[in-house]
Amino acid sequence: GAVVSQHPSWVICKSGTSVKIECRSLDFQATTMFWYRQFPKQSLMLMATSNEGSKATYEQGVEKDKFLINHASLTLSTLTVTSAHPEDSSFYICSARGFGTGGLIEQYFGPGTRLTVT
Amino acid sequence: KQEVTQIPAALSVPEGENLVLNCSFTDSAIYNLQWFRQDPGKGLTSLLLIQSSQREQTSGRLNASLDKSSGRSTLYIAASQPGDSATYLCAVYNNNDMRFGAGTRLTVKP
């Protein structure tokens, strides 16, 4: 099946610094990628939808200037958490939309990136 | 906006029991529905995907049903094992994105 990778798998950074997380579709082209955030013992919350070559669409309450998303190619999307603060500590998961069995749309998920801001 | 609800939030059963997890959604115009498993601190493992035209999918001891008109899906786990302990997430795909329920935390006691 389709594979989505994320890098890094975990990162610790100091408050005020910026962190970049990469999401790659390894064996398929993804025109649309999604970024989710998950706080402990909570479900995944959609942060933004990223379309290749255009600006991301952010969910209500997500600061676009704080969470910069770039989808420069059909296989790579990046999420940059700018001026990170401890409250940004979370598990960030990306997914990529592709085509599964019978050419039907499926979303494939990366393994997640755990961000800890100290 | 699609709302996805999962009941119960937590469930503890003895090993060997059959169990049912419930998922409901508010907008029935879905493209597909997917059940995932998530172990603590880990990513998502896809269990079953049901297309909007289907009524159920089966994989081993797992069976997922979909009643689109009533906005409901169930995940049936037969003969539960301690290794089934995890959080089970239901997700619905429509309107160009996927929305998740809050999950059911399952504990299977030996």
PDB file of N, CA, C and O in Angstrom, chain B residues 7-80:
ATOM      1  N   ILE B   7     -18.905   6.180  20.976  1.00  0.00           N
ATOM      2  CA  ILE B   7     -19.381   5.702  22.266  1.00  0.00           C
ATOM      3  C   ILE B   7     -19.086   4.210  22.374  1.00  0.00           C
ATOM      4  O   ILE B   7     -19.290   3.477  21.404  1.00  0.00           O
ATOM      5  N   PRO B   8     -18.566   3.715  23.548  1.00  0.00           N
ATOM      6  CA  PRO B   8     -18.229   4.520  24.723  1.00  0.00           C
ATOM      7  C   PRO B   8     -16.857   5.171  24.580  1.00  0.00           C
ATOM      8  O   PRO B   8     -16.106   4.846  23.677  1.00  0.00           O
ATOM      9  N   ALA B   9     -16.530   6.056  25.499  1.00  0.00           N
ATOM     10  CA  ALA B   9     -15.206   6.681  25.472  1.00  0.00           C
ATOM     11  C   ALA B   9     -14.143   5.701  25.939  1.00  0.00           C
ATOM     12  O   ALA B   9     -12.992   5.769  25.500  1.00  0.00           O
ATOM     13  N   ALA B  10     -14.536   4.816  26.843  1.00  0.00           N
ATOM     14  CA  ALA B  10     -13.606   3.808  27.346  1.00  0.00           C
ATOM     15  C   ALA B  10     -14.377   2.520  27.620  1.00  0.00           C
ATOM     16  O   ALA B  10     -15.552   2.555  27.956  1.00  0.00           O
ATOM     17  N   LEU B  11     -13.673   1.414  27.463  1.00  0.00           N
ATOM     18  CA  LEU B  11     -14.306   0.113  27.631  1.00  0.00           C
ATOM     19  C   LEU B  11     -13.276  -0.877  28.144  1.00  0.00           C
ATOM     20  O   LEU B  11     -12.161  -0.940  27.616  1.00  0.00           O
ATOM     21  N   SER B  12     -13.657  -1.628  29.173  1.00  0.00           N
ATOM     22  CA  SER B  12     -12.759  -2.637  29.726  1.00  0.00           C
ATOM     23  C   SER B  12     -13.500  -3.968  29.742  1.00  0.00           C
ATOM     24  O   SER B  12     -14.600  -4.053  30.291  1.00  0.00           O
ATOM     25  N   VAL B  13     -12.910  -4.982  29.137  1.00  0.00           N
ATOM     26  CA  VAL B  13     -13.579  -6.282  29.040  1.00  0.00           C
ATOM     27  C   VAL B  13     -12.589  -7.387  29.370  1.00  0.00           C
ATOM     28  O   VAL B  13     -11.367  -7.222  29.210  1.00  0.00           O
ATOM     29  N   PRO B  14     -13.080  -8.543  29.810  1.00  0.00           N
ATOM     30  CA  PRO B  14     -12.190  -9.689  30.018  1.00  0.00           C
ATOM     31  C   PRO B  14     -11.855 -10.339  28.679  1.00  0.00           C
ATOM     32  O   PRO B  14     -12.637 -10.272  27.711  1.00  0.00           O
ATOM     33  N   GLU B  15     -10.720 -10.956  28.642  1.00  0.00           N
ATOM     34  CA  GLU B  15     -10.273 -11.634  27.421  1.00  0.00           C
ATOM     35  C   GLU B  15     -11.310 -12.641  26.940  1.00  0.00           C
ATOM     36  O   GLU B  15     -11.942 -13.338  27.739  1.00  0.00           O
ATOM     37  N   GLY B  16     -11.493 -12.705  25.637  1.00  0.00           N
ATOM     38  CA  GLY B  16     -12.411 -13.664  25.046  1.00  0.00           C
ATOM     39  C   GLY B  16     -13.788 -13.108  24.731  1.00  0.00           C
ATOM     40  O   GLY B  16     -14.554 -13.716  23.973  1.00  0.00           O
ATOM     41  N   GLU B  17     -14.086 -11.968  25.300  1.00  0.00           N
ATOM     42  CA  GLU B  17     -15.414 -11.402  25.079  1.00  0.00           C
ATOM     43  C   GLU B  17     -15.516 -10.773  23.692  1.00  0.00           C
ATOM     44  O   GLU B  17     -14.536 -10.244  23.154  1.00  0.00           O
ATOM     45  N   ASN B  18     -16.729 -10.823  23.141  1.00  0.00           N
ATOM     46  CA  ASN B  18     -17.024 -10.098  21.908  1.00  0.00           C
ATOM     47  C   ASN B  18     -17.484  -8.692  22.287  1.00  0.00           C
ATOM     48  O   ASN B  18     -18.152  -8.504  23.304  1.00  0.00           O
ATOM     49  N   LEU B  19     -17.137  -7.707  21.481  1.00  0.00           N
ATOM     50  CA  LEU B  19     -17.518  -6.350  21.845  1.00  0.00           C
ATOM     51  C   LEU B  19     -17.833  -5.515  20.598  1.00  0.00           C
ATOM     52  O   LEU B  19     -17.442  -5.856  19.477  1.00  0.00           O
ATOM     53  N   VAL B  20     -18.556  -4.418  20.862  1.00  0.00           N
ATOM     54  CA  VAL B  20     -18.978  -3.524  19.788  1.00  0.00           C
ATOM     55  C   VAL B  20     -18.621  -2.088  20.139  1.00  0.00           C
ATOM     56  O   VAL B  20     -18.925  -1.620  21.245  1.00  0.00           O
ATOM     57  N   LEU B  21     -17.975  -1.423  19.214  1.00  0.00           N
ATOM     58  CA  LEU B  21     -17.685  -0.008  19.363  1.00  0.00           C
ATOM     59  C   LEU B  21     -18.585   0.769  18.394  1.00  0.00           C
ATOM     60  O   LEU B  21     -18.799   0.319  17.265  1.00  0.00           O
ATOM     61  N   ASN B  22     -19.056   1.908  18.851  1.00  0.00           N
ATOM     62  CA  ASN B  22     -20.017   2.666  18.060  1.00  0.00           C
ATOM     63  C   ASN B  22     -19.466   3.996  17.575  1.00  0.00           C
ATOM     64  O   ASN B  22     -18.697   4.663  18.285  1.00  0.00           O
ATOM     65  N   CYS B  23     -19.894   4.375  16.400  1.00  0.00           N
ATOM     66  CA  CYS B  23     -19.493   5.650  15.797  1.00  0.00           C
ATOM     67  C   CYS B  23     -20.721   6.245  15.123  1.00  0.00           C
ATOM     68  O   CYS B  23     -21.446   5.533  14.414  1.00  0.00           O
ATOM     69  N   SER B  24     -20.949   7.534  15.344  1.00  0.00           N
ATOM     70  CA  SER B  24     -22.052   8.205  14.652  1.00  0.00           C
ATOM     71  C   SER B  24     -21.544   9.498  14.037  1.00  0.00           C
ATOM     72  O   SER B  24     -20.590  10.105  14.539  1.00  0.00           O
ATOM     73  N   PHE B  25     -22.175   9.904  12.947  1.00  0.00           N
ATOM     74  CA  PHE B  25     -21.755  11.111  12.258  1.00  0.00           C
ATOM     75  C   PHE B  25     -22.990  11.891  11.813  1.00  0.00           C
ATOM     76  O   PHE B  25     -24.059  11.312  11.596  1.00  0.00           O
ATOM     77  N   THR B  26     -22.836  13.208  11.695  1.00  0.00           N
ATOM     78  CA  THR B  26     -24.005  14.068  11.484  1.00  0.00           C
ATOM     79  C   THR B  26     -24.353  14.274  10.012  1.00  0.00           C
ATOM     80  O   THR B  26     -25.520  14.473   9.688  1.00  0.00           O
ATOM     81  N   ASP B  27     -23.384  14.240   9.142  1.00  0.00           N
ATOM     82  CA  ASP B  27     -23.631  14.457   7.721  1.00  0.00           C
ATOM     83  C   ASP B  27     -23.499  13.121   6.990  1.00  0.00           C
ATOM     84  O   ASP B  27     -22.410  12.562   6.923  1.00  0.00           O
ATOM     85  N   SER B  28     -24.603  12.627   6.478  1.00  0.00           N
ATOM     86  CA  SER B  28     -24.604  11.290   5.880  1.00  0.00           C
ATOM     87  C   SER B  28     -24.013  11.258   4.468  1.00  0.00           C
ATOM     88  O   SER B  28     -23.822  10.190   3.902  1.00  0.00           O
ATOM     89  N   ALA B  29     -23.717  12.412   3.913  1.00  0.00           N
ATOM     90  CA  ALA B  29     -23.154  12.464   2.556  1.00  0.00           C
ATOM     91  C   ALA B  29     -21.649  12.203   2.599  1.00  0.00           C
ATOM     92  O   ALA B  29     -20.840  13.081   2.264  1.00  0.00           O
ATOM     93  N   ILE B  30     -21.301  10.998   2.999  1.00  0.00           N
ATOM     94  CA  ILE B  30     -19.882  10.671   3.165  1.00  0.00           C
ATOM     95  C   ILE B  30     -19.345   9.947   1.944  1.00  0.00           C
ATOM     96  O   ILE B  30     -20.101   9.332   1.180  1.00  0.00           O
ATOM     97  N   TYR B  31     -18.038  10.014   1.774  1.00  0.00           N
ATOM     98  CA  TYR B  31     -17.367   9.283   0.696  1.00  0.00           C
ATOM     99  C   TYR B  31     -16.936   7.910   1.192  1.00  0.00           C
ATOM    100  O   TYR B  31     -17.082   6.899   0.521  1.00  0.00           O
ATOM    101  N   ASN B  32     -16.365   7.885   2.392  1.00  0.00           N
ATOM    102  CA  ASN B  32     -16.038   6.618   3.029  1.00  0.00           C
ATOM    103  C   ASN B  32     -15.885   6.803   4.535  1.00  0.00           C
ATOM    104  O   ASN B  32     -15.892   7.932   5.033  1.00  0.00           O
ATOM    105  N   LEU B  33     -15.794   5.699   5.240  1.00  0.00           N
ATOM    106  CA  LEU B  33     -15.586   5.708   6.691  1.00  0.00           C
ATOM    107  C   LEU B  33     -14.484   4.716   7.002  1.00  0.00           C
ATOM    108  O   LEU B  33     -14.431   3.622   6.420  1.00  0.00           O
ATOM    109  N   GLN B  34     -13.624   5.084   7.916  1.00  0.00           N
ATOM    110  CA  GLN B  34     -12.463   4.244   8.202  1.00  0.00           C
ATOM    111  C   GLN B  34     -12.314   4.074   9.704  1.00  0.00           C
ATOM    112  O   GLN B  34     -12.515   5.024  10.481  1.00  0.00           O
ATOM    113  N   TRP B  35     -11.942   2.882  10.105  1.00  0.00           N
ATOM    114  CA  TRP B  35     -11.618   2.595  11.496  1.00  0.00           C
ATOM    115  C   TRP B  35     -10.104   2.433  11.609  1.00  0.00           C
ATOM    116  O   TRP B  35      -9.478   1.725  10.807  1.00  0.00           O
ATOM    117  N   PHE B  36      -9.557   3.078  12.660  1.00  0.00           N
ATOM    118  CA  PHE B  36      -8.127   3.014  12.916  1.00  0.00           C
ATOM    119  C   PHE B  36      -7.894   2.498  14.331  1.00  0.00           C
ATOM    120  O   PHE B  36      -8.724   2.647  15.222  1.00  0.00           O
ATOM    121  N   ARG B  37      -6.698   2.000  14.511  1.00  0.00           N
ATOM    122  CA  ARG B  37      -6.216   1.638  15.841  1.00  0.00           C
ATOM    123  C   ARG B  37      -5.014   2.518  16.133  1.00  0.00           C
ATOM    124  O   ARG B  37      -4.182   2.772  15.246  1.00  0.00           O
ATOM    125  N   GLN B  38      -4.922   2.987  17.382  1.00  0.00           N
ATOM    126  CA  GLN B  38      -3.756   3.775  17.775  1.00  0.00           C
ATOM    127  C   GLN B  38      -3.264   3.280  19.121  1.00  0.00           C
ATOM    128  O   GLN B  38      -3.998   3.290  20.113  1.00  0.00           O
ATOM    129  N   ASP B  39      -2.016   2.844  19.153  1.00  0.00           N
ATOM    130  CA  ASP B  39      -1.373   2.461  20.400  1.00  0.00           C
ATOM    131  C   ASP B  39      -0.771   3.703  21.037  1.00  0.00           C
ATOM    132  O   ASP B  39      -0.443   4.671  20.336  1.00  0.00           O
ATOM    133  N   PRO B  40      -0.592   3.704  22.363  1.00  0.00           N
ATOM    134  CA  PRO B  40      -0.099   4.896  23.056  1.00  0.00           C
ATOM    135  C   PRO B  40       1.192   5.443  22.454  1.00  0.00           C
ATOM    136  O   PRO B  40       2.160   4.698  22.283  1.00  0.00           O
ATOM    137  N   GLY B  41       1.193   6.705  22.135  1.00  0.00           N
ATOM    138  CA  GLY B  41       2.386   7.350  21.608  1.00  0.00           C
ATOM    139  C   GLY B  41       2.732   6.997  20.175  1.00  0.00           C
ATOM    140  O   GLY B  41       3.804   7.378  19.683  1.00  0.00           O
ATOM    141  N   LYS B  42       1.855   6.293  19.517  1.00  0.00           N
ATOM    142  CA  LYS B  42       2.128   5.842  18.144  1.00  0.00           C
ATOM    143  C   LYS B  42       1.194   6.487  17.141  1.00  0.00           C
ATOM    144  O   LYS B  42       0.249   7.177  17.506  1.00  0.00           O
ATOM    145  N   GLY B  43       1.463   6.216  15.860  1.00  0.00           N
ATOM    146  CA  GLY B  43       0.611   6.717  14.804  1.00  0.00           C
ATOM    147  C   GLY B  43      -0.622   5.843  14.614  1.00  0.00           C
ATOM    148  O   GLY B  43      -0.957   5.013  15.456  1.00  0.00           O
ATOM    149  N   LEU B  44      -1.273   6.023  13.487  1.00  0.00           N
ATOM    150  CA  LEU B  44      -2.519   5.315  13.205  1.00  0.00           C
ATOM    151  C   LEU B  44      -2.267   4.060  12.378  1.00  0.00           C
ATOM    152  O   LEU B  44      -1.454   4.071  11.467  1.00  0.00           O
ATOM    153  N   THR B  45      -2.995   3.022  12.720  1.00  0.00           N
ATOM    154  CA  THR B  45      -2.995   1.805  11.910  1.00  0.00           C
ATOM    155  C   THR B  45      -4.391   1.636  11.343  1.00  0.00           C
ATOM    156  O   THR B  45      -5.363   1.532  12.094  1.00  0.00           O
ATOM    157  N   SER B  46      -4.493   1.601  10.035  1.00  0.00           N
ATOM    158  CA  SER B  46      -5.811   1.443   9.412  1.00  0.00           C
ATOM    159  C   SER B  46      -6.296   0.010   9.595  1.00  0.00           C
ATOM    160  O   SER B  46      -5.551  -0.944   9.349  1.00  0.00           O
ATOM    161  N   LEU B  47      -7.530  -0.137  10.038  1.00  0.00           N
ATOM    162  CA  LEU B  47      -8.112  -1.463  10.259  1.00  0.00           C
ATOM    163  C   LEU B  47      -9.052  -1.846   9.121  1.00  0.00           C
ATOM    164  O   LEU B  47      -8.903  -2.889   8.502  1.00  0.00           O
ATOM    165  N   LEU B  48     -10.028  -0.999   8.906  1.00  0.00           N
ATOM    166  CA  LEU B  48     -11.042  -1.291   7.893  1.00  0.00           C
ATOM    167  C   LEU B  48     -11.509   0.006   7.264  1.00  0.00           C
ATOM    168  O   LEU B  48     -11.655   1.009   7.958  1.00  0.00           O
ATOM    169  N   LEU B  49     -11.721  -0.020   5.967  1.00  0.00           N
ATOM    170  CA  LEU B  49     -12.268   1.115   5.248  1.00  0.00           C
ATOM    171  C   LEU B  49     -13.529   0.677   4.545  1.00  0.00           C
ATOM    172  O   LEU B  49     -13.526  -0.357   3.855  1.00  0.00           O
ATOM    173  N   ILE B  50     -14.606   1.420   4.755  1.00  0.00           N
ATOM    174  CA  ILE B  50     -15.880   1.096   4.123  1.00  0.00           C
ATOM    175  C   ILE B  50     -16.245   2.230   3.175  1.00  0.00           C
ATOM    176  O   ILE B  50     -16.368   3.391   3.598  1.00  0.00           O
ATOM    177  N   GLN B  51     -16.424   1.913   1.924  1.00  0.00           N
ATOM    178  CA  GLN B  51     -16.866   2.921   0.969  1.00  0.00           C
ATOM    179  C   GLN B  51     -18.345   3.219   1.211  1.00  0.00           C
ATOM    180  O   GLN B  51     -19.076   2.399   1.777  1.00  0.00           O
ATOM    181  N   SER B  52     -18.787   4.370   0.741  1.00  0.00           N
ATOM    182  CA  SER B  52     -20.169   4.796   1.002  1.00  0.00           C
ATOM    183  C   SER B  52     -21.193   3.838   0.408  1.00  0.00           C
ATOM    184  O   SER B  52     -22.318   3.744   0.912  1.00  0.00           O
ATOM    185  N   SER B  53     -20.789   3.104  -0.631  1.00  0.00           N
ATOM    186  CA  SER B  53     -21.711   2.177  -1.280  1.00  0.00           C
ATOM    187  C   SER B  53     -21.745   0.813  -0.605  1.00  0.00           C
ATOM    188  O   SER B  53     -22.547  -0.044  -0.970  1.00  0.00           O
ATOM    189  N   GLN B  54     -20.870   0.596   0.355  1.00  0.00           N
ATOM    190  CA  GLN B  54     -20.783  -0.694   1.030  1.00  0.00           C
ATOM    191  C   GLN B  54     -21.509  -0.658   2.371  1.00  0.00           C
ATOM    192  O   GLN B  54     -21.706   0.408   2.961  1.00  0.00           O
ATOM    193  N   ARG B  55     -21.833  -1.835   2.862  1.00  0.00           N
ATOM    194  CA  ARG B  55     -22.516  -1.920   4.158  1.00  0.00           C
ATOM    195  C   ARG B  55     -21.626  -2.519   5.238  1.00  0.00           C
ATOM    196  O   ARG B  55     -21.859  -2.301   6.425  1.00  0.00           O
ATOM    197  N   GLU B  56     -20.611  -3.282   4.845  1.00  0.00           N
ATOM    198  CA  GLU B  56     -19.712  -3.815   5.849  1.00  0.00           C
ATOM    199  C   GLU B  56     -18.412  -4.264   5.225  1.00  0.00           C
ATOM    200  O   GLU B  56     -18.313  -4.475   4.003  1.00  0.00           O
ATOM    201  N   GLN B  57     -17.419  -4.397   6.105  1.00  0.00           N
ATOM    202  CA  GLN B  57     -16.119  -4.925   5.719  1.00  0.00           C
ATOM    203  C   GLN B  57     -15.636  -5.818   6.856  1.00  0.00           C
ATOM    204  O   GLN B  57     -15.905  -5.535   8.025  1.00  0.00           O
ATOM    205  N   THR B  58     -14.909  -6.857   6.490  1.00  0.00           N
ATOM    206  CA  THR B  58     -14.421  -7.814   7.493  1.00  0.00           C
ATOM    207  C   THR B  58     -12.938  -8.054   7.290  1.00  0.00           C
ATOM    208  O   THR B  58     -12.462  -8.132   6.150  1.00  0.00           O
ATOM    209  N   SER B  59     -12.239  -8.173   8.431  1.00  0.00           N
ATOM    210  CA  SER B  59     -10.829  -8.544   8.386  1.00  0.00           C
ATOM    211  C   SER B  59     -10.528  -9.342   9.642  1.00  0.00           C
ATOM    212  O   SER B  59     -10.503  -8.799  10.746  1.00  0.00           O
ATOM    213  N   GLY B  60     -10.351 -10.636   9.470  1.00  0.00           N
ATOM    214  CA  GLY B  60     -10.068 -11.487  10.623  1.00  0.00           C
ATOM    215  C   GLY B  60     -11.172 -11.430  11.654  1.00  0.00           C
ATOM    216  O   GLY B  60     -12.342 -11.697  11.355  1.00  0.00           O
ATOM    217  N   ARG B  61     -10.819 -11.040  12.877  1.00  0.00           N
ATOM    218  CA  ARG B  61     -11.813 -10.972  13.955  1.00  0.00           C
ATOM    219  C   ARG B  61     -12.592  -9.651  13.971  1.00  0.00           C
ATOM    220  O   ARG B  61     -13.414  -9.430  14.864  1.00  0.00           O
ATOM    221  N   LEU B  62     -12.311  -8.794  13.029  1.00  0.00           N
ATOM    222  CA  LEU B  62     -12.942  -7.489  12.980  1.00  0.00           C
ATOM    223  C   LEU B  62     -14.011  -7.427  11.895  1.00  0.00           C
ATOM    224  O   LEU B  62     -13.809  -7.938  10.799  1.00  0.00           O
ATOM    225  N   ASN B  63     -15.114  -6.789  12.258  1.00  0.00           N
ATOM    226  CA  ASN B  63     -16.170  -6.551  11.276  1.00  0.00           C
ATOM    227  C   ASN B  63     -16.707  -5.145  11.494  1.00  0.00           C
ATOM    228  O   ASN B  63     -17.084  -4.782  12.610  1.00  0.00           O
ATOM    229  N   ALA B  64     -16.717  -4.352  10.445  1.00  0.00           N
ATOM    230  CA  ALA B  64     -17.247  -3.003  10.533  1.00  0.00           C
ATOM    231  C   ALA B  64     -18.475  -2.881   9.646  1.00  0.00           C
ATOM    232  O   ALA B  64     -18.473  -3.371   8.517  1.00  0.00           O
ATOM    233  N   SER B  65     -19.500  -2.261  10.174  1.00  0.00           N
ATOM    234  CA  SER B  65     -20.720  -2.038   9.394  1.00  0.00           C
ATOM    235  C   SER B  65     -20.946  -0.550   9.213  1.00  0.00           C
ATOM    236  O   SER B  65     -20.441   0.270   9.983  1.00  0.00           O
ATOM    237  N   LEU B  66     -21.697  -0.226   8.187  1.00  0.00           N
ATOM    238  CA  LEU B  66     -22.010   1.170   7.895  1.00  0.00           C
ATOM    239  C   LEU B  66     -23.483   1.302   7.530  1.00  0.00           C
ATOM    240  O   LEU B  66     -23.964   0.598   6.634  1.00  0.00           O
ATOM    241  N   ASP B  67     -24.175   2.185   8.233  1.00  0.00           N
ATOM    242  CA  ASP B  67     -25.547   2.547   7.880  1.00  0.00           C
ATOM    243  C   ASP B  67     -25.533   4.045   7.614  1.00  0.00           C
ATOM    244  O   ASP B  67     -25.674   4.857   8.534  1.00  0.00           O
ATOM    245  N   LYS B  68     -25.329   4.374   6.362  1.00  0.00           N
ATOM    246  CA  LYS B  68     -25.145   5.769   6.010  1.00  0.00           C
ATOM    247  C   LYS B  68     -26.384   6.615   6.294  1.00  0.00           C
ATOM    248  O   LYS B  68     -26.280   7.740   6.774  1.00  0.00           O
ATOM    249  N   SER B  69     -27.541   6.050   6.045  1.00  0.00           N
ATOM    250  CA  SER B  69     -28.776   6.826   6.195  1.00  0.00           C
ATOM    251  C   SER B  69     -29.011   7.261   7.638  1.00  0.00           C
ATOM    252  O   SER B  69     -29.540   8.348   7.889  1.00  0.00           O
ATOM    253  N   SER B  70     -28.591   6.412   8.579  1.00  0.00           N
ATOM    254  CA  SER B  70     -28.775   6.768   9.989  1.00  0.00           C
ATOM    255  C   SER B  70     -27.520   7.397  10.579  1.00  0.00           C
ATOM    256  O   SER B  70     -27.510   7.773  11.749  1.00  0.00           O
ATOM    257  N   GLY B  71     -26.472   7.475   9.789  1.00  0.00           N
ATOM    258  CA  GLY B  71     -25.237   8.092  10.266  1.00  0.00           C
ATOM    259  C   GLY B  71     -24.531   7.276  11.329  1.00  0.00           C
ATOM    260  O   GLY B  71     -24.046   7.842  12.318  1.00  0.00           O
ATOM    261  N   ARG B  72     -24.452   5.954  11.122  1.00  0.00           N
ATOM    262  CA  ARG B  72     -23.848   5.104  12.153  1.00  0.00           C
ATOM    263  C   ARG B  72     -22.925   4.047  11.555  1.00  0.00           C
ATOM    264  O   ARG B  72     -23.154   3.552  10.447  1.00  0.00           O
ATOM    265  N   SER B  73     -21.925   3.726  12.352  1.00  0.00           N
ATOM    266  CA  SER B  73     -21.043   2.613  12.012  1.00  0.00           C
ATOM    267  C   SER B  73     -20.702   1.883  13.311  1.00  0.00           C
ATOM    268  O   SER B  73     -20.653   2.497  14.382  1.00  0.00           O
ATOM    269  N   THR B  74     -20.507   0.591  13.203  1.00  0.00           N
ATOM    270  CA  THR B  74     -20.066  -0.178  14.361  1.00  0.00           C
ATOM    271  C   THR B  74     -18.838  -0.984  13.988  1.00  0.00           C
ATOM    272  O   THR B  74     -18.685  -1.420  12.843  1.00  0.00           O
ATOM    273  N   LEU B  75     -17.982  -1.170  14.967  1.00  0.00           N
ATOM    274  CA  LEU B  75     -16.829  -2.043  14.821  1.00  0.00           C
ATOM    275  C   LEU B  75     -17.010  -3.192  15.799  1.00  0.00           C
ATOM    276  O   LEU B  75     -17.071  -2.967  17.015  1.00  0.00           O
ATOM    277  N   TYR B  76     -17.103  -4.375  15.281  1.00  0.00           N
ATOM    278  CA  TYR B  76     -17.303  -5.575  16.088  1.00  0.00           C
ATOM    279  C   TYR B  76     -15.967  -6.306  16.189  1.00  0.00           C
ATOM    280  O   TYR B  76     -15.331  -6.585  15.162  1.00  0.00           O
ATOM    281  N   ILE B  77     -15.572  -6.593  17.424  1.00  0.00           N
ATOM    282  CA  ILE B  77     -14.336  -7.353  17.650  1.00  0.00           C
ATOM    283  C   ILE B  77     -14.724  -8.661  18.309  1.00  0.00           C
ATOM    284  O   ILE B  77     -15.307  -8.676  19.403  1.00  0.00           O
ATOM    285  N   ALA B  78     -14.411  -9.756  17.665  1.00  0.00           N
ATOM    286  CA  ALA B  78     -14.748 -11.076  18.191  1.00  0.00           C
ATOM    287  C   ALA B  78     -13.580 -11.631  18.997  1.00  0.00           C
ATOM    288  O   ALA B  78     -12.409 -11.399  18.677  1.00  0.00           O
ATOM    289  N   ALA B  79     -13.944 -12.370  20.046  1.00  0.00           N
ATOM    290  CA  ALA B  79     -12.946 -13.089  20.846  1.00  0.00           C
ATOM    291  C   ALA B  79     -11.764 -12.201  21.192  1.00  0.00           C
ATOM    292  O   ALA B  79     -10.620 -12.477  20.807  1.00  0.00           O
ATOM    293  N   SER B  80     -12.039 -11.145  21.913  1.00  0.00           N
ATOM    294  CA  SER B  80     -11.016 -10.133  22.190  1.00  0.00           C
ATOM    295  C   SER B  80      -9.802 -10.714  22.910  1.00  0.00           C
ATOM    296  O   SER B  80      -9.898 -11.693  23.674  1.00  0.00           O
TER     297      SER B  80
END
